[in-house]
Coordinates of C-alpha atoms in Angstrom, one line a residue:
Chain B
M1 CA 25.2 29.9 -22.2
I2 CA 26.3 26.7 -23.5
N3 CA 26.7 25.8 -19.8
L4 CA 23.9 27.1 -18.4
L5 CA 22.5 23.2 -17.9
L6 CA 25.3 23.0 -15.5
F7 CA 23.6 25.9 -13.8
P8 CA 21.2 24.0 -11.7
I9 CA 24.2 21.5 -10.2
I10 CA 27.4 23.5 -9.8
I11 CA 25.7 26.9 -7.8
P12 CA 24.3 23.9 -5.0
F13 CA 27.5 22.9 -5.1
F14 CA 29.9 26.3 -5.0
F15 CA 27.3 27.4 -2.5
A16 CA 28.3 24.1 -0.4
I17 CA 31.6 25.0 0.0
V18 CA 31.2 28.0 0.9
L19 CA 29.2 27.3 3.9
L20 CA 32.3 24.7 5.4
F21 CA 33.4 28.2 6.3
F22 CA 31.1 29.5 8.5
K23 CA 30.4 26.4 10.4
E24 CA 29.3 28.2 13.6
Q25 CA 27.3 31.3 12.1
V26 CA 24.1 29.6 12.1
R27 CA 22.3 33.0 10.7
I28 CA 25.0 33.6 7.4
Q29 CA 24.4 29.6 6.5
R30 CA 20.7 29.9 6.6
I31 CA 20.2 33.5 4.4
L32 CA 23.2 31.2 2.2
T33 CA 21.3 28.4 2.0
V34 CA 18.0 29.9 0.7
I35 CA 19.7 32.5 -1.3
G36 CA 22.6 29.4 -3.0
L37 CA 18.4 27.7 -3.6
S38 CA 16.9 30.3 -5.0
A39 CA 20.0 31.1 -8.0
S40 CA 19.8 28.0 -8.8
I41 CA 15.6 27.3 -8.8
V42 CA 16.0 30.5 -11.1
A43 CA 18.6 29.0 -13.4
S44 CA 16.4 25.7 -13.6
F45 CA 13.7 27.6 -15.0
A46 CA 16.0 29.4 -17.5
L47 CA 16.8 25.8 -18.2
I48 CA 13.6 24.5 -19.1
M49 CA 12.4 27.6 -21.0
K50 CA 16.0 26.9 -23.0
V51 CA 15.3 23.1 -23.8
K52 CA 11.5 23.9 -24.3
Q53 CA 12.8 26.3 -27.3
D54 CA 15.8 24.5 -28.4
G55 CA 14.8 20.7 -27.4
I56 CA 17.7 18.9 -25.5
Q57 CA 20.6 20.7 -24.5
T58 CA 23.8 18.5 -24.4
L59 CA 27.1 19.2 -22.7
T60 CA 31.1 16.4 -23.2
L61 CA 32.4 18.4 -20.4
G62 CA 36.1 19.8 -21.8
S63 CA 34.9 20.3 -25.5
W64 CA 35.9 16.5 -26.1
P65 CA 33.6 14.3 -28.8
A66 CA 30.7 13.4 -27.6
P67 CA 30.9 10.2 -26.9
F68 CA 34.6 10.4 -25.3
G69 CA 34.2 12.8 -22.4
I70 CA 31.6 13.0 -19.9
S71 CA 27.8 14.4 -21.5
M72 CA 25.5 16.2 -19.7
V73 CA 22.2 16.0 -21.5
S74 CA 19.2 17.3 -20.6
D75 CA 15.7 16.9 -21.9
M76 CA 12.6 18.2 -21.1
F77 CA 12.4 15.0 -18.6
S78 CA 15.6 15.5 -16.4
A79 CA 15.0 19.5 -16.3
L80 CA 12.1 19.0 -15.3
L81 CA 12.2 17.0 -12.2
V82 CA 15.5 19.0 -11.3
T83 CA 13.6 22.7 -10.9
S84 CA 11.1 20.3 -8.5
T85 CA 13.7 18.8 -6.6
L86 CA 15.5 22.2 -6.2
V87 CA 12.0 23.5 -5.1
I88 CA 10.8 20.9 -2.8
T89 CA 14.5 21.7 -0.9
L90 CA 14.2 25.3 -0.9
F91 CA 11.2 24.6 1.5
V92 CA 12.6 22.4 3.6
S93 CA 15.3 24.2 4.5
I94 CA 13.2 27.0 4.8
Y95 CA 11.5 24.2 7.0
S96 CA 14.6 23.4 9.3
F97 CA 15.3 26.2 10.1
S98 CA 12.6 26.1 12.4
S99 CA 12.5 22.4 13.5
I100 CA 16.1 20.8 12.8
G101 CA 17.8 22.3 16.1
E102 CA 20.9 24.1 16.0
E103 CA 22.5 21.8 17.4
R104 CA 22.6 19.9 14.0
E105 CA 23.0 23.5 12.4
R106 CA 26.5 24.0 13.4
F107 CA 27.1 20.5 12.6
F108 CA 27.6 20.9 8.7
Y109 CA 23.6 20.1 8.5
Y110 CA 23.1 22.4 5.1
P111 CA 26.3 21.8 3.6
A112 CA 25.0 17.8 3.9
I113 CA 22.0 19.9 1.9
L114 CA 23.8 20.8 -0.6
F115 CA 25.7 18.2 -1.4
M116 CA 22.8 16.2 -1.7
I117 CA 21.4 18.4 -4.0
T118 CA 24.1 18.1 -6.1
G119 CA 24.2 14.5 -6.3
V120 CA 20.7 14.4 -6.7
N121 CA 19.9 16.9 -10.0
G122 CA 23.6 15.8 -11.5
A123 CA 22.4 12.3 -11.3
F124 CA 19.5 13.5 -13.0
T125 CA 21.8 15.8 -16.2
T126 CA 24.0 12.6 -16.3
G127 CA 24.9 11.0 -20.0
D128 CA 27.5 9.2 -18.8
I129 CA 26.6 5.7 -16.8
F130 CA 29.7 5.7 -14.5
N131 CA 28.9 9.9 -14.5
M132 CA 25.5 8.6 -13.0
F133 CA 27.4 5.7 -10.0
V134 CA 30.1 8.9 -8.3
F135 CA 26.4 11.4 -8.8
F136 CA 24.5 8.8 -7.2
E137 CA 28.1 8.3 -4.2
V138 CA 27.2 12.2 -3.8
L139 CA 24.0 11.9 -3.6
L140 CA 24.6 8.6 -0.5
I141 CA 27.6 10.3 1.5
A142 CA 25.4 13.6 2.1
S143 CA 22.5 11.1 3.0
Y144 CA 25.2 9.4 5.4
L145 CA 25.7 12.6 7.4
L146 CA 22.3 13.0 7.1
I147 CA 20.9 10.0 8.6
V148 CA 23.0 10.3 11.9
L149 CA 23.5 13.1 11.9
G150 CA 22.4 14.3 15.7
G151 CA 23.5 10.9 17.1
E152 CA 20.3 9.5 18.9
K153 CA 20.6 6.1 19.7
R154 CA 18.0 4.8 17.2
Q155 CA 19.3 6.8 13.9
L156 CA 22.6 5.3 14.6
R157 CA 21.5 1.8 14.0
E158 CA 18.9 2.8 11.6
S159 CA 22.4 3.9 9.7
I160 CA 24.2 1.2 10.0
K161 CA 21.7 -0.9 8.2
Y162 CA 21.4 2.5 5.3
I163 CA 24.7 2.6 4.4
L164 CA 25.0 -2.1 5.1
V165 CA 22.3 -1.9 2.4
N166 CA 23.7 0.6 -0.1
V167 CA 27.3 -0.2 -0.1
I168 CA 25.7 -3.7 -1.4
S169 CA 23.8 -1.6 -3.9
S170 CA 26.3 0.2 -5.1
A171 CA 29.4 -2.2 -5.2
F172 CA 26.6 -3.8 -7.6
F173 CA 26.6 -1.3 -9.4
V174 CA 30.1 -1.1 -9.4
I175 CA 30.4 -4.8 -11.3
T176 CA 26.6 -4.0 -13.3
I177 CA 28.7 -1.1 -15.2
A178 CA 31.7 -3.4 -15.7
Y179 CA 29.8 -5.9 -17.4
L180 CA 28.2 -3.9 -20.0
Y181 CA 31.1 -1.7 -20.6
S182 CA 33.6 -5.3 -21.3
V183 CA 30.0 -6.2 -23.7
V184 CA 29.9 -2.9 -25.5
G185 CA 32.5 -0.8 -24.7
T186 CA 31.1 2.8 -24.1
L187 CA 30.0 4.4 -20.5
N188 CA 28.2 7.1 -22.8
M189 CA 24.5 6.5 -22.1
A190 CA 23.5 7.8 -26.3
D191 CA 26.5 6.0 -27.6
I192 CA 25.7 2.6 -25.3
G193 CA 21.4 2.4 -26.6
Q194 CA 23.7 3.1 -30.3
K195 CA 25.8 0.2 -29.4
I196 CA 22.9 -2.1 -27.5
A197 CA 20.0 -1.7 -30.7
E198 CA 22.7 -2.1 -33.3
I199 CA 24.0 -5.1 -31.8
G200 CA 20.1 -6.4 -31.3
Q201 CA 20.2 -7.1 -27.4
P202 CA 21.0 -10.5 -27.2
G203 CA 20.8 -12.1 -23.9
I204 CA 23.8 -10.6 -21.9
I205 CA 21.9 -7.2 -22.4
S206 CA 18.8 -8.4 -20.9
V207 CA 20.7 -10.3 -17.6
I208 CA 22.8 -6.4 -17.0
G209 CA 19.1 -5.0 -17.3
I210 CA 18.1 -7.0 -14.5
M211 CA 20.6 -6.2 -12.4
L212 CA 20.0 -3.1 -13.3
L213 CA 17.1 -2.9 -11.9
L214 CA 18.1 -4.5 -8.9
V215 CA 19.9 -2.0 -8.3
F216 CA 17.9 1.1 -8.8
G217 CA 15.3 -0.8 -7.8
I218 CA 17.3 -1.1 -3.7
K219 CA 17.8 2.7 -3.9
A220 CA 14.0 3.4 -4.8
G221 CA 12.5 0.7 -3.3
I222 CA 10.8 -2.0 -5.2
F223 CA 9.0 -5.0 -4.0
P224 CA 11.5 -7.4 -2.9
L225 CA 14.5 -4.3 -2.1
Y226 CA 12.5 -1.8 0.1
F227 CA 12.7 -3.6 3.1
W228 CA 15.7 -1.3 4.4
M229 CA 13.3 1.3 4.0
P230 CA 10.9 1.9 6.5
G231 CA 12.9 1.4 9.3
S232 CA 15.8 3.8 7.9
Y233 CA 13.4 6.6 6.9
A234 CA 12.0 6.9 10.5
A235 CA 15.2 7.4 11.8
P236 CA 16.7 10.8 11.0
P237 CA 13.7 14.1 11.5
V238 CA 11.1 14.9 9.9
P239 CA 12.4 18.3 7.7
I240 CA 15.8 14.8 6.8
L241 CA 12.8 12.5 6.0
A242 CA 10.9 15.0 4.0
L243 CA 14.0 15.8 1.8
F244 CA 14.7 11.3 1.8
G245 CA 11.0 10.4 0.8
A246 CA 10.5 13.5 -1.5
L247 CA 14.1 13.1 -3.1
L248 CA 16.5 10.2 -3.1
T249 CA 14.0 8.0 -4.1
K250 CA 12.9 9.5 -7.0
V251 CA 16.4 9.4 -7.7
G252 CA 16.3 5.4 -9.0
V253 CA 13.1 6.3 -10.4
Y254 CA 15.0 8.0 -12.8
A255 CA 17.7 6.3 -13.3
I256 CA 15.5 2.8 -13.9
T257 CA 13.0 5.0 -16.9
R258 CA 16.0 6.1 -18.1
T259 CA 17.8 2.7 -18.7
Y260 CA 15.0 1.2 -19.6
T261 CA 14.1 3.4 -22.0
L262 CA 17.0 3.7 -23.5
F263 CA 18.7 0.8 -23.2
F264 CA 16.8 -1.9 -22.2
V265 CA 14.0 -1.4 -25.7
H266 CA 14.9 -4.8 -28.2
D267 CA 13.0 -7.3 -25.2
L268 CA 9.9 -5.7 -23.8
A269 CA 8.1 -8.4 -23.3
F270 CA 10.7 -9.6 -20.9
T271 CA 12.2 -6.9 -18.8
H272 CA 9.4 -4.6 -19.0
T273 CA 7.0 -7.4 -17.8
I274 CA 9.2 -8.8 -14.8
L275 CA 9.1 -4.5 -14.3
M276 CA 5.5 -4.0 -14.8
V277 CA 5.7 -7.1 -11.6
L278 CA 8.1 -6.2 -9.8
A279 CA 6.0 -2.5 -9.6
L280 CA 2.2 -3.6 -8.5
L281 CA 3.8 -6.5 -5.7
T282 CA 5.6 -2.8 -4.7
I283 CA 1.9 -1.7 -4.7
V284 CA 0.5 -4.4 -3.0
A285 CA 3.4 -4.3 -0.4
G286 CA 2.9 -0.6 0.0
C287 CA -0.8 -0.4 0.3
I288 CA 0.0 -3.3 3.3
G289 CA 2.2 -1.3 5.4
A290 CA 0.0 1.8 4.7
L291 CA -2.6 0.5 6.8
A292 CA -1.1 -1.7 9.3
Y293 CA 0.0 1.1 10.9
F294 CA -0.7 3.7 13.8
D295 CA 1.8 5.2 13.1
L296 CA 2.6 8.5 10.8
K297 CA 5.9 8.1 9.4
Q298 CA 5.4 4.7 8.3
I299 CA 1.7 5.4 6.7
I300 CA 3.6 8.0 5.2
I301 CA 7.0 5.8 3.9
Y302 CA 4.8 3.4 2.8
N303 CA 3.1 5.7 0.6
I304 CA 6.3 6.4 -0.6
L305 CA 5.5 2.3 -1.8
I306 CA 2.8 2.4 -3.5
A307 CA 3.6 5.5 -5.3
I308 CA 6.8 3.9 -7.1
G309 CA 5.1 1.3 -8.2
V310 CA 2.4 3.6 -9.4
I311 CA 5.2 5.2 -11.7
L312 CA 6.4 2.6 -12.6
F313 CA 3.9 1.0 -13.7
G314 CA 3.8 3.4 -15.9
V315 CA 6.9 3.4 -17.3
S316 CA 6.6 -0.5 -18.4
Q317 CA 3.7 0.0 -20.2
M318 CA 5.7 2.0 -22.7
N319 CA 3.2 3.9 -24.5
E320 CA 2.5 8.1 -24.6
A321 CA -0.6 7.9 -21.8
G322 CA 1.4 5.5 -19.8
M323 CA 4.8 7.7 -19.8
Q324 CA 3.7 11.0 -20.0
G325 CA 1.0 9.8 -16.8
A326 CA 4.4 8.3 -15.2
I327 CA 6.2 12.1 -15.3
F328 CA 3.0 13.4 -14.9
Y329 CA 2.6 11.9 -11.5
L330 CA 6.4 11.5 -10.6
I331 CA 6.7 15.0 -10.1
H332 CA 3.2 15.4 -8.3
D333 CA 4.7 12.6 -5.8
M334 CA 8.3 14.5 -5.1
L335 CA 5.2 17.5 -4.7
I336 CA 2.9 16.1 -2.4
K337 CA 4.8 13.6 -0.4
G338 CA 7.0 16.7 0.5
A339 CA 5.2 18.7 1.3
L340 CA 2.8 15.9 3.7
F341 CA 5.7 14.9 5.6
L342 CA 6.2 18.3 6.6
I343 CA 2.5 18.6 7.9
I344 CA 3.4 15.1 9.7
G345 CA 6.7 16.9 10.9
I346 CA 3.7 19.7 12.1
M347 CA 1.7 17.1 13.8
I348 CA 4.1 15.6 16.2
V349 CA 5.9 18.8 16.8
V350 CA 2.2 19.8 17.9
T351 CA 1.2 16.6 19.9
G352 CA 3.9 15.5 20.9
T353 CA 3.6 11.6 19.5
S354 CA 4.1 10.3 15.8
N355 CA 1.8 7.3 17.2
L356 CA -2.3 7.7 16.5
R357 CA -4.0 6.4 18.9
E358 CA -2.4 8.8 21.2
M359 CA -4.1 11.5 18.9
G360 CA -6.8 13.6 18.7
G361 CA -9.6 16.5 18.5
L362 CA -6.4 18.5 16.6
I363 CA -9.5 19.8 14.2
K364 CA -10.6 22.4 17.6
T365 CA -6.8 23.4 18.7
H366 CA -5.2 23.5 14.4
A367 CA -7.6 23.8 12.6
S368 CA -5.7 25.6 9.6
L369 CA -4.0 22.3 9.9
G370 CA -6.2 20.3 9.2
W371 CA -7.5 21.6 6.8
L372 CA -4.3 21.6 5.1
F373 CA -3.6 17.7 5.8
L374 CA -7.0 17.6 4.5
I375 CA -6.2 19.1 0.8
A376 CA -2.6 17.3 0.5
A377 CA -4.2 14.0 1.8
F378 CA -6.6 14.3 -1.3
G379 CA -4.1 15.8 -3.6
L380 CA -2.1 12.3 -3.0
A381 CA -4.9 10.1 -3.4
G382 CA -6.0 11.9 -7.1
I383 CA -9.0 13.6 -6.0
P384 CA -10.0 15.2 -9.6
P385 CA -8.8 19.0 -9.3
L386 CA -6.0 18.2 -7.8
S387 CA -2.9 16.9 -8.6
G388 CA -3.1 13.5 -7.9
F389 CA -5.4 12.5 -10.6
V390 CA -4.5 14.0 -14.4
G391 CA -1.1 11.4 -13.9
K392 CA -3.5 9.1 -12.8
L393 CA -5.9 8.5 -15.4
L394 CA -3.0 8.6 -18.3
I395 CA -0.9 5.5 -16.6
V396 CA -4.8 3.8 -15.8
Q397 CA -5.5 4.6 -19.7
G398 CA -2.0 2.9 -20.6
G399 CA -2.5 0.3 -18.9
F400 CA -6.0 -0.3 -20.8
E401 CA -4.2 0.2 -23.6
N402 CA -1.5 -2.6 -23.5
G403 CA -5.1 -4.0 -22.2
Q404 CA -3.6 -4.4 -18.9
L405 CA -7.2 -4.7 -16.6
F406 CA -5.9 -6.3 -13.8
G407 CA -2.8 -4.6 -13.5
T408 CA -5.2 -1.4 -14.1
I409 CA -7.0 -2.5 -11.4
V410 CA -4.7 -3.4 -9.1
I411 CA -3.4 0.7 -9.8
L412 CA -7.3 2.2 -9.5
A413 CA -8.3 -0.2 -6.3
S414 CA -5.0 1.4 -4.9
S415 CA -6.0 4.7 -5.1
L416 CA -8.9 3.4 -2.1
V417 CA -6.2 2.6 -0.5
V418 CA -4.1 5.2 0.0
L419 CA -7.5 7.3 0.7
L420 CA -8.1 5.4 3.6
S421 CA -4.7 4.5 4.9
V422 CA -4.2 9.7 5.2
I423 CA -8.1 9.0 5.6
R424 CA -7.8 6.8 9.1
I425 CA -4.6 10.0 10.0
F426 CA -7.9 12.7 9.5
V427 CA -9.8 10.6 11.4
Y428 CA -8.0 10.0 14.3
A429 CA -5.5 13.3 14.7
F430 CA -8.3 15.9 14.0
W431 CA -11.7 14.2 15.0
G432 CA -13.0 12.8 18.2
E433 CA -12.3 13.9 22.1
P434 CA -9.4 17.0 21.8
V435 CA -6.3 14.3 23.7
P436 CA -4.1 17.5 26.4
I437 CA -1.3 18.7 25.0
Q438 CA 1.3 21.1 25.5
P439 CA 1.1 24.7 24.0
T440 CA 3.3 25.4 20.8
N441 CA 5.3 28.1 20.8
R442 CA 2.8 29.9 18.0
K443 CA 6.0 31.7 16.5
T444 CA 7.7 28.5 14.9
Y445 CA 4.1 27.0 14.2
K446 CA 3.6 29.8 11.7
Q447 CA 7.4 29.9 10.9
M448 CA 7.0 25.3 9.9
M449 CA 3.9 26.1 8.2
F450 CA 4.7 28.7 5.7
P451 CA 6.7 26.0 3.8
A452 CA 3.8 23.4 4.3
V453 CA 1.7 25.3 2.9
M454 CA 3.6 26.5 -0.4
L455 CA 3.8 23.0 -0.9
V456 CA 0.1 22.2 -1.1
A457 CA -0.6 25.1 -3.1
L458 CA 1.7 24.2 -5.1
S459 CA 0.5 20.6 -5.6
V460 CA -2.7 21.8 -5.9
L461 CA -1.2 24.9 -8.8
Y462 CA 0.1 21.8 -10.4
G463 CA -2.8 20.1 -10.9
V464 CA -5.6 22.7 -11.3
G465 CA -2.9 24.4 -14.6
T466 CA -2.3 20.9 -15.6
E467 CA -3.1 22.9 -19.2
W468 CA 0.1 24.5 -19.1
I469 CA 2.6 21.8 -17.4
F470 CA 0.7 19.5 -20.1
P471 CA 3.2 20.7 -22.8
Y472 CA 6.3 20.3 -21.5
V473 CA 5.5 16.9 -19.8
S474 CA 4.1 16.0 -23.2
D475 CA 7.8 17.0 -24.1
A476 CA 9.7 14.7 -21.7
A477 CA 7.8 11.4 -22.6
H478 CA 8.1 12.3 -26.8
V479 CA 11.7 12.1 -25.3
L480 CA 11.8 9.2 -23.5
L481 CA 9.6 7.6 -26.4
D482 CA 11.6 8.5 -29.2
P483 CA 15.7 7.3 -27.5
S484 CA 16.9 8.0 -31.2
S485 CA 16.1 11.9 -30.5
Y486 CA 18.3 11.6 -27.1
I487 CA 21.1 9.4 -29.5
N488 CA 21.1 12.6 -32.5
A489 CA 21.5 15.4 -30.0
V490 CA 23.9 14.2 -27.8
L491 CA 26.0 12.1 -30.7
K492 CA 24.6 14.5 -32.9
E493 CA 25.3 13.2 -36.2
Chain P
M1 CA 58.8 6.2 34.5
K2 CA 58.7 8.8 31.7
K3 CA 59.6 7.0 27.9
N4 CA 62.1 9.0 26.0
N5 CA 61.7 8.8 22.3
V6 CA 64.8 11.0 21.0
I7 CA 65.3 8.8 18.2
L8 CA 62.1 8.7 17.7
Q9 CA 61.9 12.3 17.1
T10 CA 64.6 13.2 15.6
T11 CA 64.2 10.7 12.8
A12 CA 60.8 11.7 12.3
K13 CA 62.2 15.6 12.0
V14 CA 64.5 14.5 9.2
T15 CA 62.2 11.6 7.8
F16 CA 59.8 14.5 7.5
F17 CA 60.8 16.4 5.4
I18 CA 61.7 13.9 2.5
I19 CA 58.5 12.4 2.5
F20 CA 57.1 16.2 2.7
L21 CA 59.3 16.7 -1.0
F22 CA 58.7 13.2 -2.0
S23 CA 54.5 13.7 -2.3
I24 CA 55.4 17.3 -3.9
H25 CA 57.7 15.6 -6.8
I26 CA 54.5 13.5 -6.6
F27 CA 52.5 15.5 -7.0
F28 CA 54.3 17.6 -9.9
A29 CA 54.6 14.7 -11.9
G30 CA 51.9 13.5 -12.0
H31 CA 50.7 14.7 -15.7
F32 CA 53.2 13.0 -17.4
A33 CA 54.4 10.2 -15.1
P34 CA 53.0 7.9 -12.4
G35 CA 51.2 10.4 -9.9
G36 CA 48.9 13.2 -9.2
G37 CA 47.2 14.7 -6.8
F38 CA 45.9 12.3 -5.2
V39 CA 48.7 10.0 -3.9
G40 CA 50.5 13.6 -3.7
G41 CA 47.9 14.3 -0.6
L42 CA 48.4 11.3 0.6
L43 CA 51.9 10.7 1.2
T44 CA 51.6 15.0 2.5
T45 CA 49.1 13.1 4.8
G46 CA 51.8 10.0 5.7
A47 CA 54.3 12.5 6.4
I48 CA 52.6 14.3 9.2
V49 CA 51.7 11.3 10.2
L50 CA 54.1 9.6 11.3
L51 CA 54.2 13.7 13.1
L52 CA 51.8 12.0 15.0
L53 CA 53.0 9.3 16.1
A54 CA 56.4 10.6 16.9
F55 CA 54.9 13.7 19.4
D56 CA 51.6 14.1 20.1
L57 CA 47.9 15.9 18.5
E58 CA 49.0 19.3 20.5
T59 CA 52.3 19.7 19.1
V60 CA 51.0 18.2 15.5
Q61 CA 48.2 21.5 16.2
A62 CA 50.8 23.5 17.0
T63 CA 53.1 23.3 14.5
L64 CA 50.6 23.3 11.6
P65 CA 47.7 25.6 13.1
F66 CA 45.6 25.1 9.9
N67 CA 41.7 24.4 11.3
F68 CA 41.7 21.1 8.2
T69 CA 38.0 21.5 7.6
V70 CA 38.7 24.7 6.2
V71 CA 41.8 23.2 3.5
I72 CA 39.2 20.5 2.2
G73 CA 36.7 23.8 2.0
I74 CA 39.8 25.6 0.0
G75 CA 40.9 22.7 -2.2
L76 CA 37.0 21.7 -3.0
L77 CA 37.1 25.9 -4.6
L78 CA 40.2 25.7 -6.3
S79 CA 39.4 23.2 -7.9
L80 CA 35.6 24.2 -8.5
G81 CA 37.1 27.7 -9.5
T82 CA 39.1 25.6 -12.5
A83 CA 36.3 24.1 -14.2
A84 CA 33.7 26.8 -13.7
G85 CA 36.9 29.1 -15.0
S86 CA 35.6 27.8 -18.2
I87 CA 31.8 29.4 -18.0
L88 CA 33.8 32.7 -18.7
F89 CA 35.2 32.1 -21.8
N90 CA 32.5 30.3 -23.0
V91 CA 33.1 26.9 -23.4
P92 CA 32.4 23.5 -22.1
F93 CA 33.0 22.9 -17.9
F94 CA 35.8 21.2 -17.2
T95 CA 37.8 23.4 -21.1
H96 CA 41.7 23.2 -19.9
A97 CA 44.0 25.2 -21.0
F98 CA 47.9 24.9 -21.4
A99 CA 50.6 26.2 -22.4
H100 CA 54.5 26.4 -22.5
F101 CA 56.4 29.7 -20.9
D102 CA 60.3 30.2 -21.0
L103 CA 60.7 30.4 -17.1
P104 CA 63.8 31.8 -15.6
L105 CA 65.6 28.9 -13.6
F106 CA 63.2 25.7 -14.9
G107 CA 63.8 26.9 -18.9
D108 CA 60.9 26.1 -21.0
T109 CA 57.9 24.6 -18.9
E110 CA 54.8 23.6 -19.6
L111 CA 52.2 24.7 -18.3
H112 CA 48.1 23.2 -17.2
T113 CA 45.8 24.4 -15.5
A114 CA 44.8 20.6 -15.3
M115 CA 47.3 21.6 -12.3
I116 CA 45.3 23.9 -10.6
F117 CA 42.5 21.4 -10.2
D118 CA 45.1 18.9 -8.7
S119 CA 46.3 20.9 -6.8
G120 CA 42.8 21.4 -5.1
V121 CA 42.1 17.9 -5.2
Y122 CA 46.0 17.9 -3.5
L123 CA 44.4 19.8 -0.6
V124 CA 41.2 18.5 -0.1
V125 CA 42.9 14.5 0.2
V126 CA 45.2 16.1 2.9
G127 CA 42.0 18.0 4.4
A128 CA 39.5 14.8 4.4
A129 CA 42.3 12.6 6.2
I130 CA 43.7 14.1 8.5
T131 CA 40.8 15.5 10.0
I132 CA 39.3 12.1 9.8
I133 CA 42.8 11.4 12.0
Q134 CA 42.5 13.8 14.6
S135 CA 38.8 13.5 14.6
I136 CA 39.0 9.3 16.1
G137 CA 42.6 10.6 17.6
G138 CA 41.2 13.5 20.0
D139 CA 40.1 12.9 23.2
E140 CA 37.1 15.9 22.7

């Protein structure tokens, strides 16, 4: 099966198309969504096994030779990301059954999710820079629908900002690709990497590198370019917020990681220093935001910023420990952000508000929710047996190895801020005097708890099972640090 | 006072078929000459828009009783199916096949699976464009 690496893209796409025919039958839509996502998860696990066994999988569409057709490349990094994307989407979809409401489900909610996953997985798998742009648009256009779906006043206002920012950044992406194409004359990423190595990265290539950082930085929300994120992400309902928070920014992080390890590796002192400084500033901005708000959604949204800063700091170190840490932390962060958004969604449903000051004493009525939140919060902050620990440990190790004392201390200090911000939620919402709340529907509550519990359990397993997961992460870091193995796999020399 | 659009409506009826045939021509020309699914689809849409201008939305919906969302779905399925057909033969996705056939009436014709992919594009373009126009123009 040489087409195996495409299955995690094609299967969600196929099911999204089929769902277009069942606009009114919500039950059929739900069943087909779960079947489709489960099938893709099976395919993506098979892909991980295949990559582990046989090395990087490549396929050039249409049987054309490598630099001329569109290459799809699945190394361990992209295979791991594809799998975690699908797993999170499955649980968020199950969560949506009881929380999103039939009105939205009838208006192409599930097809939009599946189209978005097609784009996300495509962006993770593609080996062609223009094809990456196309997959970015696929996921963005689906996300435009998701952010505006329902048509509340706030959603309409924020979706205009979101679309405006993303249209500008997409135009910028096209311009950057045009510059890159006029310099190296190819679009295949492996070929670009090789051509840049041949000409030894003159100034214009570094300029293009910074432009790509701007483009992907807008998508990922790094320091001066995150301004759109807190407002836009808070507008849509919680399941959509969970998908955006867990997946969309990470596509930007992936794109930065890929281009900064494959293309722009010949002037590290310039490009990677800028990346590191921006990463640290992102962490600072995220920390300020995470402490400033008394709104559940905003606190977690600013925690996305902190995580992006931490991951990119690891990437900018360009050594083995830093890269392994970045990959480990990236997957951990996708799982835990998905879980946390689902949990605060339940808290908002239970209390009817997202303002921390109006909550209190939830531990007396919803004890299991409280402990679940506490485990997720400790996981996020990186308390040792849980999932956030190993990634950050490796990133810190990478930082110290490169002598980045100051930056590494910022990373360590940010963990405290993260812990403080989420424990504040716990203290305000779960301790103290109970605030009168509306009785909730137990059945809906249980249905919403199930995916949240599953995601937290997965993240705990991810932390406890580091020993089993580590070989895969190490493989992924190896390809990123040695671009020639990627280039050779695609161009087959 | 009721307006009488008899000239517009009569010309629209005739012109519709001319534009429609031209769009089909452009669509089939795509492989060896400028044209293809996208332009062909837009021209067909143009022809239907002309009908919409000359008549009203209900009349056109009664004349072309398709659910255009479903048309988009069928188009996407056709395109994906063509590309995915290569999976059955264990060759890379999107590998196309072509051959020469001696068809009655047409003589020696080259048939290409890219054609089926293009008809998918055609249906998606028509479906999407008409859906946009219908939902902006409609009162519901």
